[in-house]
Amino acid sequence: MSEIKFESLYTPHKPAMRQIVELINQEQGLLPQFYWPQDQLGAELATAEALGIFEGEELVGFVLYRDMPGAWEISLVATHPQYRRRGYMEKLIQHMIAAKGQGRELWLEVHQDNHGAQKLYEKLGFKMTGRRARYYKDGATALLYSCP
């Protein structure tokens, strides 16, 4: 395994970020737990801040987030399909908590059927704080999580 590093992501990283999302969409068949329409993804990439995790020089995962009053809101969490189940997202979110969570909450939402993500967030100290009924295209509920 190559060296792991964390880095803020900017315009030059956007093609790699978009490619990771496209690979996830191809692999999952546009499942509503993750699916981001191209126009919505483009807008999010243009306006959100991003933090990535690299193995060597390859971007293997990233989070998009926004600065909200008193909190950081995570809008997108993505791991390259070839690098799943290796602990990269756990390391990235731990890094984000340490770097950004000082005196501020981190918020995110997750599809009710994405049990793997729910377990990860809970392991990292996130607590479920609410629900958004019929939030996703498939009519599923979004579970709202917060980490103090």
PDB file of C-alpha atoms in Angstrom:
ATOM      1  CA  MET A   1       0.000   0.000   0.000  1.00  0.00           C
ATOM      2  CA  SER A   2       1.286   3.446  -0.907  1.00  0.00           C
ATOM      3  CA  GLU A   3       1.370   6.435   1.384  1.00  0.00           C
ATOM      4  CA  ILE A   4      -2.032   7.805   2.420  1.00  0.00           C
ATOM      5  CA  LYS A   5      -2.510  11.565   2.448  1.00  0.00           C
ATOM      6  CA  PHE A   6      -5.364  14.025   2.895  1.00  0.00           C
ATOM      7  CA  GLU A   7      -5.729  17.104   0.738  1.00  0.00           C
ATOM      8  CA  SER A   8      -8.202  19.889   0.069  1.00  0.00           C
ATOM      9  CA  LEU A   9      -9.547  19.445  -3.454  1.00  0.00           C
ATOM     10  CA  TYR A  10      -9.872  22.188  -6.046  1.00  0.00           C
ATOM     11  CA  THR A  11     -10.696  22.629  -9.737  1.00  0.00           C
ATOM     12  CA  PRO A  12      -7.863  20.386 -11.028  1.00  0.00           C
ATOM     13  CA  HIS A  13      -9.312  17.489  -8.999  1.00  0.00           C
ATOM     14  CA  LYS A  14     -12.865  17.818 -10.322  1.00  0.00           C
ATOM     15  CA  PRO A  15     -12.459  15.401 -13.260  1.00  0.00           C
ATOM     16  CA  ALA A  16     -11.228  12.668 -10.883  1.00  0.00           C
ATOM     17  CA  MET A  17     -14.068  13.434  -8.460  1.00  0.00           C
ATOM     18  CA  ARG A  18     -16.642  13.275 -11.262  1.00  0.00           C
ATOM     19  CA  GLN A  19     -15.104  10.000 -12.490  1.00  0.00           C
ATOM     20  CA  ILE A  20     -15.470   8.403  -9.038  1.00  0.00           C
ATOM     21  CA  VAL A  21     -19.154   9.384  -8.929  1.00  0.00           C
ATOM     22  CA  GLU A  22     -19.689   8.033 -12.465  1.00  0.00           C
ATOM     23  CA  LEU A  23     -18.019   4.722 -11.537  1.00  0.00           C
ATOM     24  CA  ILE A  24     -20.259   4.406  -8.477  1.00  0.00           C
ATOM     25  CA  ASN A  25     -23.339   5.173 -10.601  1.00  0.00           C
ATOM     26  CA  GLN A  26     -22.284   2.556 -13.194  1.00  0.00           C
ATOM     27  CA  GLU A  27     -21.624  -0.055 -10.536  1.00  0.00           C
ATOM     28  CA  GLN A  28     -24.827   0.545  -8.583  1.00  0.00           C
ATOM     29  CA  GLY A  29     -27.116   1.043 -11.554  1.00  0.00           C
ATOM     30  CA  LEU A  30     -28.146   4.545 -10.430  1.00  0.00           C
ATOM     31  CA  LEU A  31     -29.482   3.395  -7.080  1.00  0.00           C
ATOM     32  CA  PRO A  32     -31.257   6.222  -5.252  1.00  0.00           C
ATOM     33  CA  GLN A  33     -28.954   5.853  -2.227  1.00  0.00           C
ATOM     34  CA  PHE A  34     -26.223   7.561  -4.170  1.00  0.00           C
ATOM     35  CA  TYR A  35     -27.445   8.767  -7.565  1.00  0.00           C
ATOM     36  CA  TRP A  36     -26.486  12.357  -8.420  1.00  0.00           C
ATOM     37  CA  PRO A  37     -27.865  13.754 -11.715  1.00  0.00           C
ATOM     38  CA  GLN A  38     -25.080  15.390 -13.772  1.00  0.00           C
ATOM     39  CA  ASP A  39     -26.446  18.931 -13.416  1.00  0.00           C
ATOM     40  CA  GLN A  40     -26.864  18.584  -9.661  1.00  0.00           C
ATOM     41  CA  LEU A  41     -23.400  17.046  -9.311  1.00  0.00           C
ATOM     42  CA  GLY A  42     -21.876  19.850 -11.383  1.00  0.00           C
ATOM     43  CA  ALA A  43     -23.505  22.487  -9.187  1.00  0.00           C
ATOM     44  CA  GLU A  44     -22.351  20.741  -6.009  1.00  0.00           C
ATOM     45  CA  LEU A  45     -18.777  20.395  -7.284  1.00  0.00           C
ATOM     46  CA  ALA A  46     -18.803  24.087  -8.208  1.00  0.00           C
ATOM     47  CA  THR A  47     -20.024  25.383  -4.853  1.00  0.00           C
ATOM     48  CA  ALA A  48     -19.033  22.945  -2.090  1.00  0.00           C
ATOM     49  CA  GLU A  49     -15.668  22.579  -0.411  1.00  0.00           C
ATOM     50  CA  ALA A  50     -13.957  19.209  -0.860  1.00  0.00           C
ATOM     51  CA  LEU A  51     -11.537  17.058   1.075  1.00  0.00           C
ATOM     52  CA  GLY A  52      -9.928  13.989  -0.466  1.00  0.00           C
ATOM     53  CA  ILE A  53      -7.922  10.970   0.533  1.00  0.00           C
ATOM     54  CA  PHE A  54      -5.159   9.747  -1.733  1.00  0.00           C
ATOM     55  CA  GLU A  55      -3.236   6.506  -2.003  1.00  0.00           C
ATOM     56  CA  GLY A  56      -0.010   7.693  -3.492  1.00  0.00           C
ATOM     57  CA  GLU A  57      -1.117  10.072  -6.234  1.00  0.00           C
ATOM     58  CA  GLU A  58      -4.542   8.503  -6.809  1.00  0.00           C
ATOM     59  CA  LEU A  59      -7.692  10.071  -5.388  1.00  0.00           C
ATOM     60  CA  VAL A  60      -9.532   7.167  -3.744  1.00  0.00           C
ATOM     61  CA  GLY A  61     -12.307   9.023  -1.948  1.00  0.00           C
ATOM     62  CA  PHE A  62     -13.677  12.433  -1.077  1.00  0.00           C
ATOM     63  CA  VAL A  63     -16.321  14.344   0.812  1.00  0.00           C
ATOM     64  CA  LEU A  64     -18.084  17.510  -0.277  1.00  0.00           C
ATOM     65  CA  TYR A  65     -19.183  19.837   2.497  1.00  0.00           C
ATOM     66  CA  ARG A  66     -20.512  23.307   3.216  1.00  0.00           C
ATOM     67  CA  ASP A  67     -19.899  25.847   5.931  1.00  0.00           C
ATOM     68  CA  MET A  68     -23.222  26.332   7.730  1.00  0.00           C
ATOM     69  CA  PRO A  69     -23.878  28.452  10.841  1.00  0.00           C
ATOM     70  CA  GLY A  70     -22.341  26.406  13.678  1.00  0.00           C
ATOM     71  CA  ALA A  71     -21.766  23.284  11.579  1.00  0.00           C
ATOM     72  CA  TRP A  72     -20.188  21.671   8.552  1.00  0.00           C
ATOM     73  CA  GLU A  73     -22.788  19.937   6.376  1.00  0.00           C
ATOM     74  CA  ILE A  74     -21.471  16.959   4.409  1.00  0.00           C
ATOM     75  CA  SER A  75     -23.373  16.687   1.135  1.00  0.00           C
ATOM     76  CA  LEU A  76     -21.543  13.865  -0.654  1.00  0.00           C
ATOM     77  CA  VAL A  77     -19.351  10.970   0.474  1.00  0.00           C
ATOM     78  CA  ALA A  78     -17.738   8.908  -2.307  1.00  0.00           C
ATOM     79  CA  THR A  79     -15.153   6.117  -2.420  1.00  0.00           C
ATOM     80  CA  HIS A  80     -13.710   4.773  -5.673  1.00  0.00           C
ATOM     81  CA  PRO A  81     -15.244   1.288  -6.117  1.00  0.00           C
ATOM     82  CA  GLN A  82     -11.794  -0.357  -6.368  1.00  0.00           C
ATOM     83  CA  TYR A  83     -10.823   1.020  -2.946  1.00  0.00           C
ATOM     84  CA  ARG A  84     -13.897   0.144  -0.902  1.00  0.00           C
ATOM     85  CA  ARG A  85     -13.754  -1.804   2.346  1.00  0.00           C
ATOM     86  CA  ARG A  86     -10.184  -0.702   3.052  1.00  0.00           C
ATOM     87  CA  GLY A  87     -10.991   1.913   5.694  1.00  0.00           C
ATOM     88  CA  TYR A  88     -10.308   4.963   3.527  1.00  0.00           C
ATOM     89  CA  MET A  89     -13.597   6.716   4.222  1.00  0.00           C
ATOM     90  CA  GLU A  90     -13.280   6.023   7.927  1.00  0.00           C
ATOM     91  CA  LYS A  91      -9.830   7.644   7.893  1.00  0.00           C
ATOM     92  CA  LEU A  92     -11.060  10.585   5.809  1.00  0.00           C
ATOM     93  CA  ILE A  93     -14.032  11.325   8.058  1.00  0.00           C
ATOM     94  CA  GLN A  94     -11.855  10.935  11.177  1.00  0.00           C
ATOM     95  CA  HIS A  95      -9.470  13.467   9.626  1.00  0.00           C
ATOM     96  CA  MET A  96     -12.358  15.798   8.860  1.00  0.00           C
ATOM     97  CA  ILE A  97     -13.689  15.535  12.422  1.00  0.00           C
ATOM     98  CA  ALA A  98     -10.236  16.385  13.785  1.00  0.00           C
ATOM     99  CA  ALA A  99      -9.663  19.225  11.313  1.00  0.00           C
ATOM    100  CA  LYS A 100     -13.123  20.769  11.068  1.00  0.00           C
ATOM    101  CA  GLY A 101     -15.094  19.547  14.055  1.00  0.00           C
ATOM    102  CA  GLN A 102     -13.449  21.734  16.679  1.00  0.00           C
ATOM    103  CA  GLY A 103     -16.410  23.361  18.397  1.00  0.00           C
ATOM    104  CA  ARG A 104     -18.692  22.714  15.416  1.00  0.00           C
ATOM    105  CA  GLU A 105     -20.991  19.875  14.539  1.00  0.00           C
ATOM    106  CA  LEU A 106     -20.760  17.863  11.346  1.00  0.00           C
ATOM    107  CA  TRP A 107     -24.088  17.026   9.706  1.00  0.00           C
ATOM    108  CA  LEU A 108     -24.957  14.523   7.016  1.00  0.00           C
ATOM    109  CA  GLU A 109     -27.858  12.474   5.757  1.00  0.00           C
ATOM    110  CA  VAL A 110     -27.956   8.873   4.593  1.00  0.00           C
ATOM    111  CA  HIS A 111     -30.469   6.680   2.768  1.00  0.00           C
ATOM    112  CA  GLN A 112     -32.421   4.459   5.163  1.00  0.00           C
ATOM    113  CA  ASP A 113     -31.178   1.327   3.337  1.00  0.00           C
ATOM    114  CA  ASN A 114     -27.478   2.273   3.405  1.00  0.00           C
ATOM    115  CA  HIS A 115     -26.722   0.243   6.528  1.00  0.00           C
ATOM    116  CA  GLY A 116     -22.965   0.125   5.920  1.00  0.00           C
ATOM    117  CA  ALA A 117     -22.726   3.910   5.924  1.00  0.00           C
ATOM    118  CA  GLN A 118     -24.956   4.149   9.002  1.00  0.00           C
ATOM    119  CA  LYS A 119     -22.665   1.756  10.902  1.00  0.00           C
ATOM    120  CA  LEU A 120     -19.581   3.728   9.848  1.00  0.00           C
ATOM    121  CA  TYR A 121     -21.057   7.066  10.918  1.00  0.00           C
ATOM    122  CA  GLU A 122     -22.188   5.657  14.257  1.00  0.00           C
ATOM    123  CA  LYS A 123     -18.740   4.120  14.820  1.00  0.00           C
ATOM    124  CA  LEU A 124     -17.243   7.582  14.253  1.00  0.00           C
ATOM    125  CA  GLY A 125     -19.505   9.180  16.870  1.00  0.00           C
ATOM    126  CA  PHE A 126     -22.398  10.418  14.735  1.00  0.00           C
ATOM    127  CA  LYS A 127     -25.871  10.176  16.276  1.00  0.00           C
ATOM    128  CA  MET A 128     -29.136  10.010  14.365  1.00  0.00           C
ATOM    129  CA  THR A 129     -30.962  13.275  15.021  1.00  0.00           C
ATOM    130  CA  GLY A 130     -33.932  13.153  12.667  1.00  0.00           C
ATOM    131  CA  ARG A 131     -35.563  11.891   9.488  1.00  0.00           C
ATOM    132  CA  ARG A 132     -36.725  13.345   6.188  1.00  0.00           C
ATOM    133  CA  ALA A 133     -39.586  11.195   4.946  1.00  0.00           C
ATOM    134  CA  ARG A 134     -39.791  10.454   1.215  1.00  0.00           C
ATOM    135  CA  TYR A 135     -36.572  12.394   0.612  1.00  0.00           C
ATOM    136  CA  TYR A 136     -35.093  10.128  -2.072  1.00  0.00           C
ATOM    137  CA  LYS A 137     -36.439   9.409  -5.558  1.00  0.00           C
ATOM    138  CA  ASP A 138     -37.477   5.912  -4.479  1.00  0.00           C
ATOM    139  CA  GLY A 139     -39.615   7.364  -1.667  1.00  0.00           C
ATOM    140  CA  ALA A 140     -37.144   6.323   1.027  1.00  0.00           C
ATOM    141  CA  THR A 141     -36.389   8.295   4.145  1.00  0.00           C
ATOM    142  CA  ALA A 142     -33.161  10.204   4.706  1.00  0.00           C
ATOM    143  CA  LEU A 143     -31.697   9.651   8.146  1.00  0.00           C
ATOM    144  CA  LEU A 144     -30.079  12.774   9.560  1.00  0.00           C
ATOM    145  CA  TYR A 145     -26.867  12.400  11.542  1.00  0.00           C
ATOM    146  CA  SER A 146     -24.851  14.827  13.608  1.00  0.00           C
ATOM    147  CA  CYS A 147     -21.433  14.544  15.222  1.00  0.00           C
ATOM    148  CA  PRO A 148     -20.713  16.937  18.082  1.00  0.00           C
TER     149      PRO A 148
END
